[in-house]
Tab-separated table of C-alpha atoms in Angstrom:
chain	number	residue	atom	x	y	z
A	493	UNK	CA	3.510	-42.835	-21.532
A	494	UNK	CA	2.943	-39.639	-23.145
A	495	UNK	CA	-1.150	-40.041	-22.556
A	496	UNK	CA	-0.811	-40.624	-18.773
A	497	UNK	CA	2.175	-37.340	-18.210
A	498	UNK	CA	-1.121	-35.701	-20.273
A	499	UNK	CA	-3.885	-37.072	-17.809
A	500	UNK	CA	-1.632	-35.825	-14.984
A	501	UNK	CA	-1.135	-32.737	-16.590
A	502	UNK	CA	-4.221	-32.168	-16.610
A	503	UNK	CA	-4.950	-33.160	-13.418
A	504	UNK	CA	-2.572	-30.896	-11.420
A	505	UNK	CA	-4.141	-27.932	-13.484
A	506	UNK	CA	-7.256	-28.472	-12.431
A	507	UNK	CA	-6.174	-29.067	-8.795
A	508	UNK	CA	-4.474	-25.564	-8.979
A	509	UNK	CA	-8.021	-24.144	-10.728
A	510	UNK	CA	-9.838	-25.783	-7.446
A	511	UNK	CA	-7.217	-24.960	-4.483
A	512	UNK	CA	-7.988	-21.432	-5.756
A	513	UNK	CA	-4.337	-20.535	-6.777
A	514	UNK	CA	-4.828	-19.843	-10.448
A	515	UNK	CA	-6.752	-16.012	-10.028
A	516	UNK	CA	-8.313	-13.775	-12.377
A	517	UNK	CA	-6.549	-10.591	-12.732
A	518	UNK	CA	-8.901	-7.715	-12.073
A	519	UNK	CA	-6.943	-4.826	-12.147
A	520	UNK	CA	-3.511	-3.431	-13.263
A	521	UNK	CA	-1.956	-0.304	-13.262
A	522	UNK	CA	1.669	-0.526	-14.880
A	523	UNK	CA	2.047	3.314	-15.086
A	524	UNK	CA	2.153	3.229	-19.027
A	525	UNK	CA	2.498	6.262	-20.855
A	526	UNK	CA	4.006	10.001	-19.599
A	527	UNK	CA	0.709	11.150	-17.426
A	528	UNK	CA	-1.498	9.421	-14.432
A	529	UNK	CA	-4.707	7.850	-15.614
A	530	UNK	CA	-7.081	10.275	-14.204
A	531	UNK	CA	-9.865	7.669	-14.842
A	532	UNK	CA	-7.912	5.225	-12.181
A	533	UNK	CA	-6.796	8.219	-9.716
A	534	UNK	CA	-6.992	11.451	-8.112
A	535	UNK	CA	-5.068	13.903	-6.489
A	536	UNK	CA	-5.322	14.931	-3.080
A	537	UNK	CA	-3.772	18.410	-2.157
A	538	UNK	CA	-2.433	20.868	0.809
A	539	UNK	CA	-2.041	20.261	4.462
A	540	UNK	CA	-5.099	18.535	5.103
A	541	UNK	CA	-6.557	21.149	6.732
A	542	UNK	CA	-8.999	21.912	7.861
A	543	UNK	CA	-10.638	18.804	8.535
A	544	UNK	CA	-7.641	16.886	9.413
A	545	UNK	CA	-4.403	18.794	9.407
A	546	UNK	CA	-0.892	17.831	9.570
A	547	UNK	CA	-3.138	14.598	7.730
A	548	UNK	CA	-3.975	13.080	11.158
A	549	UNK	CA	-0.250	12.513	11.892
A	550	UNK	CA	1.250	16.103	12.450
A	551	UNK	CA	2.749	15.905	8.963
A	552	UNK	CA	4.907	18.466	8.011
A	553	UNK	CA	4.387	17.981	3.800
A	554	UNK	CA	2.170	20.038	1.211
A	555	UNK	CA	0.932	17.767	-1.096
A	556	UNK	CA	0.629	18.765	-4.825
A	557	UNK	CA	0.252	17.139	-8.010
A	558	UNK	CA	3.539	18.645	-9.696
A	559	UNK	CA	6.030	15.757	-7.225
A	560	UNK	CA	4.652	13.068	-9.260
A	561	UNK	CA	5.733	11.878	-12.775
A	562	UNK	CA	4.376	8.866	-14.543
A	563	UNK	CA	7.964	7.953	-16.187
A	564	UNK	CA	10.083	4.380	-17.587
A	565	UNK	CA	6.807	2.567	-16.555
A	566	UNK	CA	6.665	4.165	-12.716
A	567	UNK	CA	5.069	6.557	-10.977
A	568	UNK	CA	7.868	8.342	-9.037
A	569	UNK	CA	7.021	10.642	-5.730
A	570	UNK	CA	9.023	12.891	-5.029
A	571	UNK	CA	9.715	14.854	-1.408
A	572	UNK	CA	11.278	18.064	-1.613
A	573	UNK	CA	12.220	21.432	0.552
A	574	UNK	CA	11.914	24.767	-1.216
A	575	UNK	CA	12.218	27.422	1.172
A	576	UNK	CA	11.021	26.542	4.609
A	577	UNK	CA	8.267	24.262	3.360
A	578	UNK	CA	8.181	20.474	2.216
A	579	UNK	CA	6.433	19.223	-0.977
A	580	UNK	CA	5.525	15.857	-1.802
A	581	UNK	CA	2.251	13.980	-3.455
A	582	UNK	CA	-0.580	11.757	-2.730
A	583	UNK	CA	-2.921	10.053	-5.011
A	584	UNK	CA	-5.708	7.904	-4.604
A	585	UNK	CA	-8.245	5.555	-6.222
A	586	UNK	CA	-11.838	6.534	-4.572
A	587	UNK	CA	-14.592	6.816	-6.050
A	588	UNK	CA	-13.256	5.293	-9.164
A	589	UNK	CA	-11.570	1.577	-8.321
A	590	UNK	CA	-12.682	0.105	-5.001
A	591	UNK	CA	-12.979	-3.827	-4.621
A	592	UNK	CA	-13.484	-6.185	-2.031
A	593	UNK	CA	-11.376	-9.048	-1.377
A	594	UNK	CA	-8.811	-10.793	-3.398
A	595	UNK	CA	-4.834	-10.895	-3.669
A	596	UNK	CA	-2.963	-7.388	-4.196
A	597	UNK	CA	0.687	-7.046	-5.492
A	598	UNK	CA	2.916	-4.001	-5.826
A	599	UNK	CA	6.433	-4.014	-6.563
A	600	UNK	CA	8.254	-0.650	-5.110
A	601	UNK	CA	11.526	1.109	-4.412
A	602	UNK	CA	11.874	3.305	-1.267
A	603	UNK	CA	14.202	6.226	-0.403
A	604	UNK	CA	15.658	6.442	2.903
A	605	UNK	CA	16.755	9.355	5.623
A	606	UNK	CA	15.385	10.737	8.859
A	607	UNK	CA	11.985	12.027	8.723
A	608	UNK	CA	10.555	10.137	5.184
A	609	UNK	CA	7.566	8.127	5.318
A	610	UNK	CA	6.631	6.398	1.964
A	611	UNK	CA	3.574	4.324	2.189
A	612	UNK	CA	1.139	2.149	-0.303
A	613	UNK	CA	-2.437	1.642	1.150
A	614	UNK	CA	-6.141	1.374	1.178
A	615	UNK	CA	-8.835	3.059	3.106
A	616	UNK	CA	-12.633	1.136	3.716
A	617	UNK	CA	-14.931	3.278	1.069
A	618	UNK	CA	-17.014	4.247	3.816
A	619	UNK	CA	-14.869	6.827	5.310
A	620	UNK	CA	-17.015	9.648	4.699
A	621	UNK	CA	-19.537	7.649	6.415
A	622	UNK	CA	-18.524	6.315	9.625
A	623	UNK	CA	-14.744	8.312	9.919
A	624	UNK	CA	-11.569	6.458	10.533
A	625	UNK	CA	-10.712	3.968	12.093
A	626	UNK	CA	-13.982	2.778	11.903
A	627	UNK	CA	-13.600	2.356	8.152
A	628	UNK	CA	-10.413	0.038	8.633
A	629	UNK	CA	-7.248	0.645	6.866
A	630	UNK	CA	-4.784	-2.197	4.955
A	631	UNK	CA	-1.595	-0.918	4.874
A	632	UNK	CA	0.510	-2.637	1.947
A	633	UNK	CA	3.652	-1.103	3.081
A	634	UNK	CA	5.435	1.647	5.056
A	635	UNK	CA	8.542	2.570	5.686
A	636	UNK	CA	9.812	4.642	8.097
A	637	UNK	CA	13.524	6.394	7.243
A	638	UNK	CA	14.579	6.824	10.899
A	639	UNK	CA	14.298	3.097	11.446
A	640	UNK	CA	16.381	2.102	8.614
A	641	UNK	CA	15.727	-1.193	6.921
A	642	UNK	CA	13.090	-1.930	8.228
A	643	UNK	CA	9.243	-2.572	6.824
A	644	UNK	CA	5.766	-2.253	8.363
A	645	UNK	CA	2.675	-4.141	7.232
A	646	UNK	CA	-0.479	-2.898	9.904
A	647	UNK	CA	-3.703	-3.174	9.597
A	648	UNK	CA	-5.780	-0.467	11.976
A	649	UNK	CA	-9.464	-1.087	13.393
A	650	UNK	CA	-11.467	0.425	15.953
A	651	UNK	CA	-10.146	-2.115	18.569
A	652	UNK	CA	-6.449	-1.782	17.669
A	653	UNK	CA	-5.360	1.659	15.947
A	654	UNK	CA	-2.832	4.318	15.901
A	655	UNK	CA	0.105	3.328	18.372
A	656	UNK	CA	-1.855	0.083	18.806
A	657	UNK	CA	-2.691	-0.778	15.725
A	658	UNK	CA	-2.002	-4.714	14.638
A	659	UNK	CA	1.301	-4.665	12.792
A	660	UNK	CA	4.433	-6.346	11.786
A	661	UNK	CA	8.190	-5.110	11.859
A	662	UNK	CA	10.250	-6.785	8.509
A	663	UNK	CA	13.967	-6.078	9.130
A	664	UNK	CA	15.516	-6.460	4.896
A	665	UNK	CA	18.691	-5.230	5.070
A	666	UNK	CA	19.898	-2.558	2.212
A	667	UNK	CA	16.263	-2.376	1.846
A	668	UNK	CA	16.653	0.931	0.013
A	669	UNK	CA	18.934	-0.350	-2.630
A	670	UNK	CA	16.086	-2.256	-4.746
A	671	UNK	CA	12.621	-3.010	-5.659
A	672	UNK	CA	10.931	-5.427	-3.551
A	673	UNK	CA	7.460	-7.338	-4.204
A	674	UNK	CA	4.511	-6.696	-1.543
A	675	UNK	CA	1.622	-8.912	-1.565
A	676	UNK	CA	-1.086	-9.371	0.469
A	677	UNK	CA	-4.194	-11.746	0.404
A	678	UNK	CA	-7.264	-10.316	1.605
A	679	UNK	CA	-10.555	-12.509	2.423
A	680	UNK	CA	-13.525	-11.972	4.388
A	681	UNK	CA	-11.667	-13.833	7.721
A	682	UNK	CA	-8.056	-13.144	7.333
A	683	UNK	CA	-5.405	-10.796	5.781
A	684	UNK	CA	-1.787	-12.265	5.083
A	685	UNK	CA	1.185	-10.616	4.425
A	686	UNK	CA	4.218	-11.384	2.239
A	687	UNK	CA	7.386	-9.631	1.645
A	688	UNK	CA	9.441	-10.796	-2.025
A	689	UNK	CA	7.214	-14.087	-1.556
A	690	UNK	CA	8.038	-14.667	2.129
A	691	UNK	CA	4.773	-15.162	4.481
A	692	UNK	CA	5.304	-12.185	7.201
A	693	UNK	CA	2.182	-11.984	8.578
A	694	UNK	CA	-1.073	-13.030	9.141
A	695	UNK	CA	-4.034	-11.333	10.859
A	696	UNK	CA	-6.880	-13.072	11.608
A	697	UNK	CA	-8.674	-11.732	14.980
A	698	UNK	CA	-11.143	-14.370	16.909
A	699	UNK	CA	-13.572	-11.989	17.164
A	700	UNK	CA	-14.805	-10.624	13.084
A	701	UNK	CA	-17.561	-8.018	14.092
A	702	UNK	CA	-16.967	-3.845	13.040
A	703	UNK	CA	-14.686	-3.336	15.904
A	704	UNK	CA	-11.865	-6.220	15.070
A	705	UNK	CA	-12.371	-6.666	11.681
A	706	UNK	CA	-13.948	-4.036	9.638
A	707	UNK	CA	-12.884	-5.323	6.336
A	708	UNK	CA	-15.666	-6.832	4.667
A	709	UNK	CA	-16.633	-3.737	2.465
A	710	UNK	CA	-14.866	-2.573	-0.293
A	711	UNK	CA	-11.517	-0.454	-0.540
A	712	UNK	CA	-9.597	1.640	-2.302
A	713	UNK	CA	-5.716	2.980	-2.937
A	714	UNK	CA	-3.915	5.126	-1.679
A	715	UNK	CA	0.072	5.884	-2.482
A	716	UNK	CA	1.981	9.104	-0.565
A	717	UNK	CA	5.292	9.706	1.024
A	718	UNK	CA	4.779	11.767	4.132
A	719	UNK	CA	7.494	13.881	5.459
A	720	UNK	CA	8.036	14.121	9.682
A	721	UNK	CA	5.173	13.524	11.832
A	722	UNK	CA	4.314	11.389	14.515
A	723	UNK	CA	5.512	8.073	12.963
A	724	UNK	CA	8.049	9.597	10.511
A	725	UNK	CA	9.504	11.489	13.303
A	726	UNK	CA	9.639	14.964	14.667
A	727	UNK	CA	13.121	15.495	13.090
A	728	UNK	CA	13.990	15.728	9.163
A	729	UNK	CA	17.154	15.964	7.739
A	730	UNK	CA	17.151	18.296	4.545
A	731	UNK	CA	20.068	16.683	2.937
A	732	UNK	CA	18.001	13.857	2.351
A	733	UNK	CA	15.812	15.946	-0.609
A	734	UNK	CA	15.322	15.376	-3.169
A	735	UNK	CA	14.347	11.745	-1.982
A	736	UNK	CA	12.439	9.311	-4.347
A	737	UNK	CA	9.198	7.068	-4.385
A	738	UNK	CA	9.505	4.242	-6.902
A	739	UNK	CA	6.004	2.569	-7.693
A	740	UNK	CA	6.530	-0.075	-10.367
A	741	UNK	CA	2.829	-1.494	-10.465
A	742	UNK	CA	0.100	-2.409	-8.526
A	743	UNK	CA	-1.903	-5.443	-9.301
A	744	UNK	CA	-5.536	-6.619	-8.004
A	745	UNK	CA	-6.532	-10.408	-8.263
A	746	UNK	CA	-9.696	-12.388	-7.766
C-alpha cells in the first residue's frame, strides 16, 4: 500500500512539473533591510517635464526620493501637500531587471480619498525606442480613490490605449482595509489576471502583431502613486495626506 500512495506520489508531481505549474522563481524583492536596493531600482524625479509633463496624465505630484521608506519588510509611498505643492515617489526597474514572460505576484495595501492614484506596473524596454504606447504597458494594479473599492487591471497597445485601453473594473469591497495578492501570467499569446487568487481577466486579442499585442519583448517595473490627473481626477481632497502606499513584495516566476 505504502509503495503504490509512493508511485502516485510521484506521479502527480511530475504531472504538476509537466502541466507547467511548479515555476522557477526568478526574481524577488521582499524590501529587506532599511534602504531600496539601488542595484534592483531607480528613482525617477520632478514633474516630468519637459518631455512629458504632468507625466502624460496632467498629474499634479513632484516626485522625489525622500516619500519612500524601505521599512517592516515594505516599501511605503507616501503622498503629501506641503505648501501648495504635492509630493509623492516613483521608482523603477530599467535598465537593471527586465524579463520577458512568466507569472508576476505582488501583494499590496492601498490608501484611499479623492484624487490618489497608486499603481504597480511595467513598461516594454523599448520605450526610448519606439515611444509609448507602442512599447505596451501591463498594468498589475491601479486604483483610483474617487471610485472607491474598486480595482483596475489594463493593458494599453497601440490599437487600444488611454481612454480605450483593454481593461477590467474589480469591485472588493473595504478594499483599502488590507493587503491583497495581484498576479498576473504573462506568455507570448495571452495575459491573465487574478485578484487574491480569483481569475479576473484575460486578454488575449485575435490579432498578435505590434499594434494588438506588443508584448513579446521584455519589461520592466514600475511602482508610483500619482496624485489628480486625468484618471485620478481633477479634484483632490487635502485631508486625505498624508496617504500611504503599502508594497509588501513583488515576485517574478518562470
Amino acid at each position: 500500500m505504502r509503495t503504490r500512495l509512493a508511485i502516485l506520489s510521484l506521479f502527480f508531481l511530475s504531472l504538476q512539473s509537466c502541466t507547467g505549474q511548479e515555476k522557477e522563481l526568478i526574481w524577488e524583492e521582499d524590501f529587506d533591510g532599511n534602504s531600496l536596493n539601488m542595484d534592483y531600482w531607480s528613482y525617477e524625479y520632478g514633474d516630468g517635464c519637459p518631455d512629458i509633463c504632468g507625466w502624460g496624465n496632467n498629474e499634479r505630484q513632484l516626485y522625489r526620493s525622500e516619500n519612500i521608506e524601505i521599512k517592516d519588510g515594505m516599501a511605503i509611498i507616501t503622498a503629501e501637500k506641503d505648501g501648495d505643492s504635492y509630493f509623492s515617489s516613483r521608482i523603477n526597474t530599467k535598465d537593471k531587471f527586465e524579463f520577458q514572460y512568466g507569472t508576476i505576484e505582488t501583494r499590496a495595501k492601498v490608501p484611499g480619498g479623492q484624487g490618489i492614484w497608486p499603481a504597480i506596473w511595467m513598461l516594454g524596454d523599448n520605450i526610448a525606442e519606439v515611444g509609448w504606447p507602442a512599447s505596451g504597458e501591463i498594468d498589475i494594479m491601479e486604483y483610483v480613490g474617487r471610485m472607491k473599492d474598486t480595482l483596475h487591471t489594463t493593458l494599453h497597445t497601440p490599437a487600444t490605449h488611454g481612454d480605450h485601453a483593454s481593461t477590467k473594473v474589480t469591485k472588493i469591497d473595504n478594499v483599502e482595509d488590507d493587503f491583497h495578492v495581484y498576479k498576473v501570467e504573462w506568455s507570448k499569446d495571452e495575459i491573465v489576471y487574478f485578484i487574491d487568487g480569483k481569475k479576473v481577466y484575460t486578454f488575449s486579442p485575435e490579432i498578435k502583431d505590434d499594434e494588438h499585442y506588443p508584448f513579446r519583448h521584455k519589461f520592466y517595473f514600475l511602482l508610483n502613486m500619482a496624485i489628480g490627473g486625468n484618471f485620478g481626477g481633477p479634484e483632490v481632497d487635502d485631508s486625505i495626506f498624508p496617504a500611504k502606499f503599502y508594497i509588501d513584495y513583488i515576485k517574478v516566476y518562470q
